Amino acid sequence: MRNVLAALTAALVLGATAGSVPSDAANASQRGSCTRHLLFCEDFERLPLGGPATLNWGVDTRNGTLTVERARRGNQVLHVHTVDNGRAFLRVDDFAAPGNRFYGRMRLRVDAFPTAPDWAHFTLVEATGTGSSEVVRPIGGQYAPTVPGIFWGVGADGGPTGDWTNWRESAPVVEDTWQCFEWKLDRTDNRVAVWIDGVANPELTATTNEHGGNDVPFILPTVNTVKIGWQLYQGGTTPGEFDLWIDDIALSTTRLGC
């Protein structure tokens, strides 16, 4: 009789566990996915709600805030809020990737993108380091009034290639929708590559001699700081405030996928 009861109990436990798995396979694989083999990982599940309270990463803000919130699906996410041309970044310091080659991933939902001023330029991921003054922006974009439209583009600033965002019409932004963004930085050919929802966009690429800046080589720094959040560089924006939500951030030596 005890064996029968034990078997029934085990079956009930297994059934309850199976029923708790989200139907969305991507969410199931990402939620609570922080493991030791990653260079950096934050899924916000272990943090208290409210202002960031962790020693794992820092905060860089100006006219902006970072808040850990509970999303509609029950998981916890980072709410990024800025006013006008403010900024609010989660900051990973003392970062080091073997061979200066690494992949990044995050899930992202942006409430609204800028439609003014003309050529409004924004950044969501920024990498800096030693050996090169380039401020590398693998995930960013720009409002192009000549199209018109708002498009994702790889960019940089602060180095010999100048201030540029190589936005592409093949990568229009999508508002108020969760998407998965991945990026790769590789010192081998100073390559930046981007995937959106698991699909590579070859136009969202930069290399030593193929980029959107001045006609000089583009050289990646030896990255020691990665910032993830939001910054807009022009004032007088429409809308006047920006809200986005970020989840499942990971930096790794191998591509993680969505």
CSV table of C-alpha atoms in Angstrom, one decimal:
chain,number,residue,atom,x,y,z
A,1,MET,CA,0.0,0.0,0.0
A,2,ARG,CA,2.9,2.4,0.8
A,3,ASN,CA,4.4,1.7,-2.6
A,4,VAL,CA,1.1,2.6,-4.3
A,5,LEU,CA,0.8,5.8,-2.3
A,6,ALA,CA,4.4,6.8,-3.1
A,7,ALA,CA,3.8,6.2,-6.7
A,8,LEU,CA,0.6,8.3,-6.7
A,9,THR,CA,2.4,11.1,-4.8
A,10,ALA,CA,5.3,11.1,-7.3
A,11,ALA,CA,2.8,11.2,-10.2
A,12,LEU,CA,1.0,14.2,-8.7
A,13,VAL,CA,4.3,16.0,-8.1
A,14,LEU,CA,5.5,15.4,-11.6
A,15,GLY,CA,2.1,16.5,-13.0
A,16,ALA,CA,2.2,19.7,-11.0
A,17,THR,CA,5.8,20.4,-12.2
A,18,ALA,CA,4.9,19.7,-15.8
A,19,GLY,CA,1.8,22.0,-15.6
A,20,SER,CA,3.9,24.8,-14.2
A,21,VAL,CA,6.2,24.9,-17.3
A,22,PRO,CA,5.3,27.9,-19.6
A,23,SER,CA,3.8,27.0,-22.9
A,24,ASP,CA,6.3,29.4,-24.6
A,25,ALA,CA,9.5,27.3,-25.0
A,26,ALA,CA,11.7,30.4,-25.2
A,27,ASN,CA,10.4,31.6,-21.9
A,28,ALA,CA,10.9,28.2,-20.4
A,29,SER,CA,14.5,28.0,-21.5
A,30,GLN,CA,15.4,31.6,-20.4
A,31,ARG,CA,13.7,32.0,-17.1
A,32,GLY,CA,16.0,31.2,-14.3
A,33,SER,CA,18.8,30.4,-16.8
A,34,CYS,CA,21.7,32.0,-15.1
A,35,THR,CA,24.5,29.5,-14.8
A,36,ARG,CA,28.2,29.7,-13.8
A,37,HIS,CA,29.6,29.1,-17.3
A,38,LEU,CA,28.3,32.5,-18.4
A,39,LEU,CA,30.5,35.6,-18.4
A,40,PHE,CA,27.5,37.6,-17.0
A,41,CYS,CA,23.9,36.9,-16.5
A,42,GLU,CA,20.9,38.7,-14.9
A,43,ASP,CA,17.3,37.5,-15.1
A,44,PHE,CA,16.1,39.7,-12.2
A,45,GLU,CA,14.3,36.8,-10.5
A,46,ARG,CA,16.5,36.9,-7.3
A,47,LEU,CA,16.3,40.6,-6.8
A,48,PRO,CA,13.9,42.5,-4.6
A,49,LEU,CA,11.3,44.6,-6.3
A,50,GLY,CA,12.1,48.3,-6.6
A,51,GLY,CA,15.4,50.1,-7.1
A,52,PRO,CA,18.3,47.8,-8.0
A,53,ALA,CA,19.9,46.2,-4.9
A,54,THR,CA,22.8,44.0,-6.1
A,55,LEU,CA,26.6,43.8,-6.1
A,56,ASN,CA,26.7,42.1,-9.5
A,57,TRP,CA,26.2,45.2,-11.6
A,58,GLY,CA,26.2,49.0,-11.3
A,59,VAL,CA,23.9,51.8,-12.4
A,60,ASP,CA,24.6,54.7,-14.7
A,61,THR,CA,21.7,57.2,-14.9
A,62,ARG,CA,21.0,60.9,-15.8
A,63,ASN,CA,17.3,61.9,-15.9
A,64,GLY,CA,16.4,58.3,-15.7
A,65,THR,CA,15.7,55.4,-13.4
A,66,LEU,CA,16.0,51.6,-13.2
A,67,THR,CA,13.3,49.6,-11.4
A,68,VAL,CA,12.9,45.8,-10.9
A,69,GLU,CA,9.2,45.0,-11.5
A,70,ARG,CA,7.0,42.0,-11.8
A,71,ALA,CA,5.7,41.5,-15.4
A,72,ARG,CA,2.3,40.3,-16.4
A,73,ARG,CA,3.5,36.8,-16.8
A,74,GLY,CA,4.8,36.7,-13.2
A,75,ASN,CA,8.5,36.9,-14.0
A,76,GLN,CA,10.6,39.9,-12.9
A,77,VAL,CA,12.0,42.4,-15.4
A,78,LEU,CA,14.0,45.6,-15.4
A,79,HIS,CA,12.0,48.8,-16.1
A,80,VAL,CA,14.1,51.5,-17.7
A,81,HIS,CA,12.6,55.0,-17.7
A,82,THR,CA,14.2,58.2,-19.0
A,83,VAL,CA,13.0,61.8,-19.6
A,84,ASP,CA,13.9,63.6,-22.9
A,85,ASN,CA,17.5,62.9,-23.7
A,86,GLY,CA,18.3,61.1,-20.4
A,87,ARG,CA,20.0,57.8,-19.9
A,88,ALA,CA,19.6,54.8,-17.6
A,89,PHE,CA,22.0,51.8,-17.9
A,90,LEU,CA,22.7,48.6,-16.1
A,91,ARG,CA,26.5,48.6,-16.0
A,92,VAL,CA,28.7,45.5,-16.1
A,93,ASP,CA,32.2,46.5,-15.0
A,94,ASP,CA,35.5,44.5,-14.8
A,95,PHE,CA,34.2,42.4,-17.7
A,96,ALA,CA,36.7,40.1,-19.5
A,97,ALA,CA,36.1,37.8,-22.5
A,98,PRO,CA,38.7,35.2,-23.6
A,99,GLY,CA,40.3,36.5,-26.8
A,100,ASN,CA,38.0,39.6,-26.6
A,101,ARG,CA,35.3,37.7,-28.3
A,102,PHE,CA,31.8,37.3,-26.8
A,103,TYR,CA,28.1,37.1,-27.5
A,104,GLY,CA,25.3,39.0,-25.8
A,105,ARG,CA,21.5,38.4,-25.5
A,106,MET,CA,18.6,40.3,-24.0
A,107,ARG,CA,14.8,40.3,-24.3
A,108,LEU,CA,13.4,43.7,-24.8
A,109,ARG,CA,10.1,45.6,-25.1
A,110,VAL,CA,10.1,49.3,-25.9
A,111,ASP,CA,6.9,51.3,-25.3
A,112,ALA,CA,7.6,53.9,-28.0
A,113,PHE,CA,10.5,55.1,-30.0
A,114,PRO,CA,11.4,58.8,-30.8
A,115,THR,CA,9.7,60.6,-33.8
A,116,ALA,CA,11.4,63.9,-33.0
A,117,PRO,CA,13.7,65.6,-33.4
A,118,ASP,CA,14.8,64.6,-36.8
A,119,TRP,CA,17.6,62.0,-36.7
A,120,ALA,CA,17.0,61.3,-33.1
A,121,HIS,CA,19.6,58.7,-32.1
A,122,PHE,CA,19.4,56.1,-29.3
A,123,THR,CA,21.6,53.4,-27.8
A,124,LEU,CA,20.6,50.3,-25.8
A,125,VAL,CA,23.9,48.4,-25.6
A,126,GLU,CA,27.4,50.0,-25.3
A,127,ALA,CA,30.8,48.4,-25.0
A,128,THR,CA,34.0,50.2,-24.0
A,129,GLY,CA,37.5,49.2,-23.0
A,130,THR,CA,41.2,49.6,-23.5
A,131,GLY,CA,43.4,49.7,-26.6
A,132,SER,CA,40.9,51.6,-28.7
A,133,SER,CA,38.8,54.7,-27.9
A,134,GLU,CA,35.8,53.5,-29.9
A,135,VAL,CA,32.6,53.4,-28.0
A,136,VAL,CA,30.9,50.4,-29.7
A,137,ARG,CA,27.1,50.4,-29.9
A,138,PRO,CA,25.9,47.0,-31.3
A,139,ILE,CA,22.2,47.6,-30.4
A,140,GLY,CA,21.0,51.1,-31.2
A,141,GLY,CA,19.0,53.0,-33.8
A,142,GLN,CA,17.8,56.2,-35.3
A,143,TYR,CA,14.7,58.1,-36.5
A,144,ALA,CA,15.2,58.8,-40.3
A,145,PRO,CA,12.8,61.5,-41.4
A,146,THR,CA,13.8,61.1,-45.1
A,147,VAL,CA,12.2,57.6,-45.2
A,148,PRO,CA,10.4,58.2,-42.8
A,149,GLY,CA,10.9,55.5,-40.2
A,150,ILE,CA,12.8,54.3,-37.2
A,151,PHE,CA,15.5,51.6,-37.7
A,152,TRP,CA,18.0,49.6,-35.8
A,153,GLY,CA,21.7,50.1,-36.7
A,154,VAL,CA,25.2,49.3,-35.5
A,155,GLY,CA,27.2,52.4,-34.4
A,156,ALA,CA,30.1,53.8,-32.6
A,157,ASP,CA,31.5,57.1,-31.3
A,158,GLY,CA,34.6,58.5,-29.6
A,159,GLY,CA,37.1,56.9,-31.9
A,160,PRO,CA,38.8,57.5,-35.3
A,161,THR,CA,35.7,56.4,-37.2
A,162,GLY,CA,33.7,59.2,-35.6
A,163,ASP,CA,30.1,59.3,-34.5
A,164,TRP,CA,27.9,57.1,-36.7
A,165,THR,CA,24.9,54.8,-36.7
A,166,ASN,CA,24.6,52.6,-39.7
A,167,TRP,CA,20.8,52.2,-39.6
A,168,ARG,CA,19.1,49.9,-42.1
A,169,GLU,CA,15.7,49.9,-43.6
A,170,SER,CA,15.8,46.1,-43.3
A,171,ALA,CA,15.6,46.4,-39.5
A,172,PRO,CA,12.6,48.6,-38.6
A,173,VAL,CA,11.8,48.9,-34.9
A,174,VAL,CA,8.7,47.3,-33.4
A,175,GLU,CA,6.9,49.1,-30.5
A,176,ASP,CA,5.3,47.5,-27.5
A,177,THR,CA,6.4,43.9,-28.4
A,178,TRP,CA,8.8,41.6,-26.7
A,179,GLN,CA,11.7,40.7,-28.9
A,180,CYS,CA,15.0,38.9,-28.5
A,181,PHE,CA,18.2,40.7,-29.4
A,182,GLU,CA,21.6,39.0,-29.8
A,183,TRP,CA,25.0,40.5,-30.7
A,184,LYS,CA,28.5,39.4,-31.2
A,185,LEU,CA,31.8,41.3,-30.8
A,186,ASP,CA,34.9,39.6,-32.2
A,187,ARG,CA,38.4,41.1,-32.2
A,188,THR,CA,39.5,38.7,-35.0
A,189,ASP,CA,38.2,41.1,-37.7
A,190,ASN,CA,36.7,43.7,-35.4
A,191,ARG,CA,33.3,42.3,-36.2
A,192,VAL,CA,30.0,43.3,-34.8
A,193,ALA,CA,27.0,41.2,-35.7
A,194,VAL,CA,23.3,41.2,-34.7
A,195,TRP,CA,20.4,38.8,-34.6
A,196,ILE,CA,16.8,39.8,-34.0
A,197,ASP,CA,14.4,37.0,-32.8
A,198,GLY,CA,17.0,34.5,-33.7
A,199,VAL,CA,17.5,35.7,-37.3
A,200,ALA,CA,20.7,37.2,-38.4
A,201,ASN,CA,20.6,40.5,-40.3
A,202,PRO,CA,23.8,40.7,-42.4
A,203,GLU,CA,23.2,44.5,-42.9
A,204,LEU,CA,23.6,45.0,-39.1
A,205,THR,CA,27.3,44.3,-39.2
A,206,ALA,CA,30.5,46.2,-38.9
A,207,THR,CA,34.1,45.0,-39.5
A,208,THR,CA,37.5,46.6,-39.7
A,209,ASN,CA,37.0,48.1,-43.2
A,210,GLU,CA,33.2,47.9,-43.6
A,211,HIS,CA,31.3,50.2,-41.2
A,212,GLY,CA,29.4,53.5,-41.2
A,213,GLY,CA,32.1,55.9,-40.1
A,214,ASN,CA,35.2,57.7,-41.4
A,215,ASP,CA,37.3,55.9,-44.0
A,216,VAL,CA,39.8,54.5,-41.4
A,217,PRO,CA,40.0,51.1,-39.8
A,218,PHE,CA,37.4,50.3,-37.1
A,219,ILE,CA,39.2,48.7,-34.1
A,220,LEU,CA,37.3,47.1,-31.2
A,221,PRO,CA,38.6,47.9,-27.7
A,222,THR,CA,39.5,45.2,-25.3
A,223,VAL,CA,36.1,45.3,-23.7
A,224,ASN,CA,36.0,45.7,-19.9
A,225,THR,CA,32.6,47.5,-19.5
A,226,VAL,CA,29.2,46.7,-21.1
A,227,LYS,CA,26.2,48.9,-20.5
A,228,ILE,CA,22.6,47.8,-21.2
A,229,GLY,CA,19.6,50.2,-21.0
A,230,TRP,CA,18.7,53.3,-22.9
A,231,GLN,CA,20.2,56.7,-23.9
A,232,LEU,CA,18.9,59.3,-26.4
A,233,TYR,CA,21.4,62.0,-27.4
A,234,GLN,CA,19.2,64.9,-28.7
A,235,GLY,CA,16.8,67.0,-26.6
A,236,GLY,CA,13.3,68.1,-27.4
A,237,THR,CA,12.1,64.6,-28.0
A,238,THR,CA,8.7,63.2,-28.9
A,239,PRO,CA,7.5,61.5,-26.8
A,240,GLY,CA,9.0,63.4,-23.9
A,241,GLU,CA,9.6,60.2,-21.8
A,242,PHE,CA,10.7,56.7,-22.7
A,243,ASP,CA,9.9,53.4,-21.1
A,244,LEU,CA,11.3,49.9,-21.9
A,245,TRP,CA,11.5,46.6,-20.2
A,246,ILE,CA,14.5,44.3,-20.3
A,247,ASP,CA,14.9,40.6,-19.2
A,248,ASP,CA,17.2,37.6,-19.6
A,249,ILE,CA,20.5,39.5,-20.1
A,250,ALA,CA,23.5,37.2,-20.7
A,251,LEU,CA,27.0,37.6,-21.9
A,252,SER,CA,28.8,34.4,-23.0
A,253,THR,CA,31.7,32.9,-25.0
A,254,THR,CA,29.2,31.1,-27.2
A,255,ARG,CA,25.9,32.2,-28.8
A,256,LEU,CA,23.0,31.4,-26.5
A,257,GLY,CA,20.1,31.8,-29.0
A,258,CYS,CA,16.6,33.0,-28.2
